[in-house]
mmCIF file of C-alpha atoms in Angstrom:
data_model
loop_
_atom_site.group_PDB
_atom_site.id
_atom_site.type_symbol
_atom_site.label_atom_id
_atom_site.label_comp_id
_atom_site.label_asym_id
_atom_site.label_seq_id
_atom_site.Cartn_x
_atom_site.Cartn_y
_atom_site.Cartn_z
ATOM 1 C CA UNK F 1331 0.000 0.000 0.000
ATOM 2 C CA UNK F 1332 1.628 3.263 -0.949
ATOM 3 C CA UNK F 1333 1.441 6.380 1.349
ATOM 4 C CA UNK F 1334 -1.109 9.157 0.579
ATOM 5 C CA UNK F 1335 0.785 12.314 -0.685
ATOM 6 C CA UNK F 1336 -1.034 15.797 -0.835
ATOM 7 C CA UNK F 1337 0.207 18.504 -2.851
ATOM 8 C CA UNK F 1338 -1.253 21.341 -2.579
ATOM 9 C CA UNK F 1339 0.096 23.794 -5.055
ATOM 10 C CA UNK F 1340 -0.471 27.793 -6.439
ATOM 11 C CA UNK F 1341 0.737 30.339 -8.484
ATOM 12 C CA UNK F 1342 4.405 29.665 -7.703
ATOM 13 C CA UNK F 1343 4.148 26.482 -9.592
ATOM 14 C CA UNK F 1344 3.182 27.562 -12.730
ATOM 15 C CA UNK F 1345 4.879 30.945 -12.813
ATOM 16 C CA UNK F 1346 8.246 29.536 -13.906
ATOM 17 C CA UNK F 1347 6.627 28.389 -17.166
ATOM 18 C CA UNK F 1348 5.974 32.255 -18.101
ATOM 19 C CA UNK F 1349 1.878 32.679 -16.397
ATOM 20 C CA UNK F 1350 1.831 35.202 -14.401
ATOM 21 C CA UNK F 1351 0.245 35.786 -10.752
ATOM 22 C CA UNK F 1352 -1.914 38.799 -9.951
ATOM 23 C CA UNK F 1353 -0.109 38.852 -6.211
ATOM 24 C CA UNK F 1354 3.086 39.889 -6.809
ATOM 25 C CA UNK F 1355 2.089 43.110 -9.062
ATOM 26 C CA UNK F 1356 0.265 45.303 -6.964
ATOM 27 C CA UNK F 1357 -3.252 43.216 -7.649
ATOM 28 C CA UNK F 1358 -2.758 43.643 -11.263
ATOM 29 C CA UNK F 1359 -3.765 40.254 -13.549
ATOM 30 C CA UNK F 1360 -2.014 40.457 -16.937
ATOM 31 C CA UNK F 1361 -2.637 44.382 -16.239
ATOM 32 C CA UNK F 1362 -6.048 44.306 -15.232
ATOM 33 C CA UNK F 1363 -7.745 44.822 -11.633
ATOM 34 C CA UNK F 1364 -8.140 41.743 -9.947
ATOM 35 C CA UNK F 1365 -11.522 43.348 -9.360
ATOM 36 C CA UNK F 1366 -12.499 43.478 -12.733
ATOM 37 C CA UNK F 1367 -11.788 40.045 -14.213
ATOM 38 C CA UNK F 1368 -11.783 37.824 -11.204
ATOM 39 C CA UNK F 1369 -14.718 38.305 -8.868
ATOM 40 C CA UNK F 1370 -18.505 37.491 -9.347
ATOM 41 C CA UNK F 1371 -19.152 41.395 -9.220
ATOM 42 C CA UNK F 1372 -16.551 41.569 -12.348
ATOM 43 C CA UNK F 1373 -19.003 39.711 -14.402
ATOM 44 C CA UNK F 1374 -22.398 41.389 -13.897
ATOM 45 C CA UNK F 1375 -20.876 44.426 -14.623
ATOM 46 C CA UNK F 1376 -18.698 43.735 -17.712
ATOM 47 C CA UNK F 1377 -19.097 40.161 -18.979
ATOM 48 C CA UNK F 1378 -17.715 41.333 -22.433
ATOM 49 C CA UNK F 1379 -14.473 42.226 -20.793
ATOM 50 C CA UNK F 1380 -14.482 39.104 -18.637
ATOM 51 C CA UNK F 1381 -14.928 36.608 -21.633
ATOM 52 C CA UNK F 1382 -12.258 38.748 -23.284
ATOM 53 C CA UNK F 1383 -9.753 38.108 -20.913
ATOM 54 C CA UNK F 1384 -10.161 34.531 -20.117
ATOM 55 C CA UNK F 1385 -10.389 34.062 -24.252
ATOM 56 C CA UNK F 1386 -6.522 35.585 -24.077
ATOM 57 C CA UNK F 1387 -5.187 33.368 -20.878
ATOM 58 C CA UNK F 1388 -7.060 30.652 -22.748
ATOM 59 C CA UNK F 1389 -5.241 31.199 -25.972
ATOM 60 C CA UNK F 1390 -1.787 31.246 -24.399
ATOM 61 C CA UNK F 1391 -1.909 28.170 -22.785
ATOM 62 C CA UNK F 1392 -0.629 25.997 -26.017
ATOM 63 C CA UNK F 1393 2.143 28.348 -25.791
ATOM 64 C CA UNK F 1394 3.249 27.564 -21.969
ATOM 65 C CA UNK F 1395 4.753 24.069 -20.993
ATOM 66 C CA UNK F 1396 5.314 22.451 -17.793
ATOM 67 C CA UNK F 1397 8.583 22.954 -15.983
ATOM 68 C CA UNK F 1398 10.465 20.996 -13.932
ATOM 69 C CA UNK F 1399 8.271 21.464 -10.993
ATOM 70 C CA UNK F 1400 4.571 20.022 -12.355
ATOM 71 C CA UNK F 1401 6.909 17.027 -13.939
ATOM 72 C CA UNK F 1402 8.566 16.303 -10.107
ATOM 73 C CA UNK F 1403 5.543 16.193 -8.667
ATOM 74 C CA UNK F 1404 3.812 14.056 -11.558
ATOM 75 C CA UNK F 1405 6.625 11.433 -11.029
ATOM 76 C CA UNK F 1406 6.119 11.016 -6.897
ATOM 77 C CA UNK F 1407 3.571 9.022 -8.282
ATOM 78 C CA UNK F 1408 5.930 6.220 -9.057
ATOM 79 C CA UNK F 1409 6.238 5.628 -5.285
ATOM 80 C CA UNK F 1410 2.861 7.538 -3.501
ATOM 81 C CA UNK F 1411 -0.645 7.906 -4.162
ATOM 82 C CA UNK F 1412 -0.710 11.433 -5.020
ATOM 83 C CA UNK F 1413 -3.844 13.809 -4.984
ATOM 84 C CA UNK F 1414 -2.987 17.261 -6.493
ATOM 85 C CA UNK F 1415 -4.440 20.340 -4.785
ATOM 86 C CA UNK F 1416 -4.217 23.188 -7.008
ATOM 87 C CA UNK F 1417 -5.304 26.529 -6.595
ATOM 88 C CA UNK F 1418 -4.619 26.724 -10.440
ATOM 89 C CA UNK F 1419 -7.141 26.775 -13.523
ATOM 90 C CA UNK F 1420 -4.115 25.946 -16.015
ATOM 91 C CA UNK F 1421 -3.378 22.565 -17.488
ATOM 92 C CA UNK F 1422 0.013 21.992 -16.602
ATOM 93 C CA UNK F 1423 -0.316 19.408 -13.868
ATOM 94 C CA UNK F 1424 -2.650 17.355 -16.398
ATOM 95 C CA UNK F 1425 -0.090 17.722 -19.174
ATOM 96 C CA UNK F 1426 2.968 17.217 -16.488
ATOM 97 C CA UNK F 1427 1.368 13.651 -16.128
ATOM 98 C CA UNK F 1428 -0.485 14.204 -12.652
ATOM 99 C CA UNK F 1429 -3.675 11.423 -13.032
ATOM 100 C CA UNK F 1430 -5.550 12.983 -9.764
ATOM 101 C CA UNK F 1431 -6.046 16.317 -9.394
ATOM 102 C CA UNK F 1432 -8.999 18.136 -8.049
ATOM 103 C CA UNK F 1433 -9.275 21.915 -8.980
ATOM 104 C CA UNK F 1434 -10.131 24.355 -6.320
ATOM 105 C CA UNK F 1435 -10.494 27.470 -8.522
ATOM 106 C CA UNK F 1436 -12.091 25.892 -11.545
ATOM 107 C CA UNK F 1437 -10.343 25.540 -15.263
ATOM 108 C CA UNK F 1438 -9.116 27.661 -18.051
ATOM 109 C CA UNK F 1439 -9.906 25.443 -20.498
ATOM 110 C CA UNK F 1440 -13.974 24.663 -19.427
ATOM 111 C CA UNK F 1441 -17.007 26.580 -19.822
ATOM 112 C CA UNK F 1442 -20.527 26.146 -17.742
ATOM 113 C CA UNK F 1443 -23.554 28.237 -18.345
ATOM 114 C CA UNK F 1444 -24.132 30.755 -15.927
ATOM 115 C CA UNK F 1445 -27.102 29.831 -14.333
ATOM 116 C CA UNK F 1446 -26.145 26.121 -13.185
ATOM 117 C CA UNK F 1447 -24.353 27.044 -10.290
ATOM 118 C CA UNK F 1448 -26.046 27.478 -6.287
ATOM 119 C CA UNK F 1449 -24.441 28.309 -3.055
ATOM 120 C CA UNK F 1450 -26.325 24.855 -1.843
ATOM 121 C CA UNK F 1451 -24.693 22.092 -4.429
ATOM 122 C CA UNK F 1452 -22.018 24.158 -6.354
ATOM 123 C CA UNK F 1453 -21.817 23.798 -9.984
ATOM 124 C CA UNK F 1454 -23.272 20.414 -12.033
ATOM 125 C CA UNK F 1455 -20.317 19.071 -13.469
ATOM 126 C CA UNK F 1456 -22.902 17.827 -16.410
ATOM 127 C CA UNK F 1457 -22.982 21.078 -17.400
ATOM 128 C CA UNK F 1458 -19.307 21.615 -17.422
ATOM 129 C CA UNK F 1459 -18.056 21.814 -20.876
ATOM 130 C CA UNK F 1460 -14.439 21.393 -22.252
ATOM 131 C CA UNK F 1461 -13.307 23.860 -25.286
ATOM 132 C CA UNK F 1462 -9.701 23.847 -25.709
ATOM 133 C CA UNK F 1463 -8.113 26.959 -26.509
ATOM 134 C CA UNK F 1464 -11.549 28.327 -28.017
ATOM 135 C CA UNK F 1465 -12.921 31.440 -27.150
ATOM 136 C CA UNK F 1466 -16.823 31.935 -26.027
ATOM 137 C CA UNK F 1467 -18.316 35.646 -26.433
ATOM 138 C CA UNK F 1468 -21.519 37.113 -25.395
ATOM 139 C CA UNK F 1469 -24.739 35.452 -27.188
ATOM 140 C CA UNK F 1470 -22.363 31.796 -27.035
ATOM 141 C CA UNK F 1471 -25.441 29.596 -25.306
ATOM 142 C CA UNK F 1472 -25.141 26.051 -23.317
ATOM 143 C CA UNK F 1473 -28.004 23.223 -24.358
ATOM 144 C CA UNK F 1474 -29.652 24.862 -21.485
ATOM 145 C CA UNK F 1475 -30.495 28.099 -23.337
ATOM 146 C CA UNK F 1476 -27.773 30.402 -20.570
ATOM 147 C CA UNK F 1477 -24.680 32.333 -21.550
ATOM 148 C CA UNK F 1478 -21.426 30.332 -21.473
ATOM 149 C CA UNK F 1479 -18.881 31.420 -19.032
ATOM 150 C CA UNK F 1480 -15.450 30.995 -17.656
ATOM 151 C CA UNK F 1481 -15.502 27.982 -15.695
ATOM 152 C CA UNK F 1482 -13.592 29.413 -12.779
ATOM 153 C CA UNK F 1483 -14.072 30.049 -8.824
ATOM 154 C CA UNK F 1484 -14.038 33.808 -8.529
ATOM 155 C CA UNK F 1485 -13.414 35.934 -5.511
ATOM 156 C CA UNK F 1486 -17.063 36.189 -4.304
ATOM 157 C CA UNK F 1487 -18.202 32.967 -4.879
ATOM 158 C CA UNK F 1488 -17.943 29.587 -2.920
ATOM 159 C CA UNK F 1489 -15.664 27.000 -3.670
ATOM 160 C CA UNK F 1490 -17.528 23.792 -4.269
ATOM 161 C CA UNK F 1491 -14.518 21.263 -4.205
ATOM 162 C CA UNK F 1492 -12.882 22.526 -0.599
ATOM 163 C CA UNK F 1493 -14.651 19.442 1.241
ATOM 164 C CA UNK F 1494 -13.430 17.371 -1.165
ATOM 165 C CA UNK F 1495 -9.789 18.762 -1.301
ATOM 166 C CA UNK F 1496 -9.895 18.623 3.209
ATOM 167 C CA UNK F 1497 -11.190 15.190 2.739
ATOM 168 C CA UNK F 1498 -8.075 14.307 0.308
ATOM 169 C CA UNK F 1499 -5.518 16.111 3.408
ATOM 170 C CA UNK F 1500 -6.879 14.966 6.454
ATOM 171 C CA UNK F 1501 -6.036 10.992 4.674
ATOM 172 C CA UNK F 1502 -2.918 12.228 3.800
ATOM 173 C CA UNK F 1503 0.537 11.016 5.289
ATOM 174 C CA UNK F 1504 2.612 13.136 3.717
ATOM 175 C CA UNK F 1505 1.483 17.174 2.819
ATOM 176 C CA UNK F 1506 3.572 19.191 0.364
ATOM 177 C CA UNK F 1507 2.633 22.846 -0.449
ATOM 178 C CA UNK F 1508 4.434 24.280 -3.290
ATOM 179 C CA UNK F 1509 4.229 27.773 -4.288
ATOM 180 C CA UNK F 1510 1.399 29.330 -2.893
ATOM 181 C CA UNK F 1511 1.145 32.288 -0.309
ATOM 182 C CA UNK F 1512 -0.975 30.638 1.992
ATOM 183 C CA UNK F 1513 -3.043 33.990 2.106
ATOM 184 C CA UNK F 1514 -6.305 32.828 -0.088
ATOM 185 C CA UNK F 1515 -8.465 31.463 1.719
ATOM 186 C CA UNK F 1516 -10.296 28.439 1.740
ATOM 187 C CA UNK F 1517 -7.066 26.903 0.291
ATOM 188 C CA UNK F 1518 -4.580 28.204 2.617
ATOM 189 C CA UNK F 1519 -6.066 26.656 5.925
ATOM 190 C CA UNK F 1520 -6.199 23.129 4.301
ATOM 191 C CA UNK F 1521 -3.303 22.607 6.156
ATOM 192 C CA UNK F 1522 -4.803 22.490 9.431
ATOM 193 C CA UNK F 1523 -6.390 19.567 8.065
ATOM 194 C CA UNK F 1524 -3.322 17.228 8.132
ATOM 195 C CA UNK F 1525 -4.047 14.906 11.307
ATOM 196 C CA UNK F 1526 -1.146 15.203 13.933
ATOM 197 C CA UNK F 1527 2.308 13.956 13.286
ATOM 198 C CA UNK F 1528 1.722 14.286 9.563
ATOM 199 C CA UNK F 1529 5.260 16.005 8.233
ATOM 200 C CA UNK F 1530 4.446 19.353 6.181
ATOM 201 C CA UNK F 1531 6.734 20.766 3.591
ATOM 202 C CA UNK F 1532 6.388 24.312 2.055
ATOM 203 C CA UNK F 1533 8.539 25.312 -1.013
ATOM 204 C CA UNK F 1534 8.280 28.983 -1.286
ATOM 205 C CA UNK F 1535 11.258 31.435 -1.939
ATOM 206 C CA UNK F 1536 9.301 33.710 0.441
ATOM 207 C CA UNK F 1537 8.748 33.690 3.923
ATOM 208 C CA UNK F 1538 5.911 31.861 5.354
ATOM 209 C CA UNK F 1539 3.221 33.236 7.324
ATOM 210 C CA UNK F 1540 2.097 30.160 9.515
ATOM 211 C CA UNK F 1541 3.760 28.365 12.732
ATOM 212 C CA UNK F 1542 3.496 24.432 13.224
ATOM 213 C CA UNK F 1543 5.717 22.298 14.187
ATOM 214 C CA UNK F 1544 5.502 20.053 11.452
ATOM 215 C CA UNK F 1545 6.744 22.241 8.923
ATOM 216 C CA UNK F 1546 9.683 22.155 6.807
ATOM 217 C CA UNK F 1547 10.443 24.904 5.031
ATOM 218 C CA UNK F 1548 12.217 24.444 1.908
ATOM 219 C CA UNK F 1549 13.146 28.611 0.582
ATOM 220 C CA UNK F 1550 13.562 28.435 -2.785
ATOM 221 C CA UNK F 1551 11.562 28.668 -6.037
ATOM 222 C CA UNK F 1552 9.317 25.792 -7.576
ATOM 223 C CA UNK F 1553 11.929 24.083 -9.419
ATOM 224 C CA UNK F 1554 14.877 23.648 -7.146
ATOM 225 C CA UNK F 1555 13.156 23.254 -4.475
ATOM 226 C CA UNK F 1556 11.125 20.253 -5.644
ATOM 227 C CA UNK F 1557 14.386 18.669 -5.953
ATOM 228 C CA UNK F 1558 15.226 19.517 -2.247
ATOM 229 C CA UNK F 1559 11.742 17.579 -1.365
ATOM 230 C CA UNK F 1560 12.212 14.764 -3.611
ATOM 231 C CA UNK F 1561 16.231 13.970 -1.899
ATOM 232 C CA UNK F 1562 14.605 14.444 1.886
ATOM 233 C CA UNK F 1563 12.020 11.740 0.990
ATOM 234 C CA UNK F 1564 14.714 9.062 -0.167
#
């Protein structure tokens, strides 16, 4: 029986393949307010300009790869069961070779209509629809007559898969948090989860805000310090 590995990962992952994070430029996305193309309240007031933007992180995503990171992490699956955590909506775990991965914030690459979500039961992932790199613009309809939009967890709105991702930590036996703040919450108290004696790991170049005596903090970016994790495990 293999151990359970979490890892929960962020923006710090996926920046050293060239997508940028809105948190480390002064709440600016790709040069837009956070505000504007990220929250609930962003989309009733300009859904053009929403659908825009996603059509543009959409379209670069052919042109990003995964680094060294997402492919270290894919290959702890020759020797753990490994649930991926990701506070993400790129593809790069998926095309790193990850096989389980649950979402937090939605994906870049899926559409749902507008209507088929409720604070009650989340979204209906029958209604969640895959398009590639193709963009969806106001008047694009789902079978169920709505407008199509980004599927992705915006500031404002609940995140249906938390009790599934604290389900996937509190079974863990090993938890490994790789680039991420730790300041977004749900995600960053999933920690907490971990049942006592479980060993924690954070890779971040940064300083981290939380104290427990479990952690290890390995200081460096993504892709060294995945290597760092990988020789403490042997």
């Amino acid at each position: 029986m293999k151990k359970k590995l979490v890892v929960l990962t962020g923006a710090g992952v996926s920046a050293e393949s060239g997508i940028s994070t809105f948190r480390d430029s002064d709440g600016l996305w790709e040069n837009h307010r956070v505000e504007d193309v990220a929250s609930i309240e962003g989309w009733y007031r300009n859904p053009e300009q929403v659908l825009d933007f996603y059509n543009h992180r959409r379209a670069q995503l052919p042109a990003v790869k995964p680094n060294a990171a997402h492919l270290a992490i894919a290959s702890l699956e020759e020797n753990y069961s490994v649930t991926v955590v990701t506070q993400n909506v790129d593809n790069l775990h998926e095309r790193a070779g990850s096989t389980k991965i649950i979402h937090l914030h939605g994906e870049l690459t899926k559409v749902r209509p507008e209507n088929c979500f409720n604070e009650m039961d989340g979204f209906s992932e029958s209604s969640v629809f895959d398009i590639g790199a193709d963009e969806i613009h106001l008047g694009d309809k789902a079978p169920n007559g709505a407008q199509l939009r980004p599927h992705i967890v915006w500031f404002g709105e609940a995140v249906p898969k938390i009790e599934q991702a604290i389900d996937a930590v509190e079974a863990a036996d090993i938890l490994l948090i790789v680039g991420t703040s730790l300041q977004v919450y749900p995600a960053a108290g999933l920690y907490r989860y971990a049942k006592s004696g479980v060993p924690i790991y954070i890779i971040d170049p940064k300083d981290v805000p939380v104290r427990d005596g479990r952690i290890t903090h390995i200081k460096d970016v993504a892709t060294n310090g995945m290597e760092v994790f990988k020789k403490l495990l042997e």
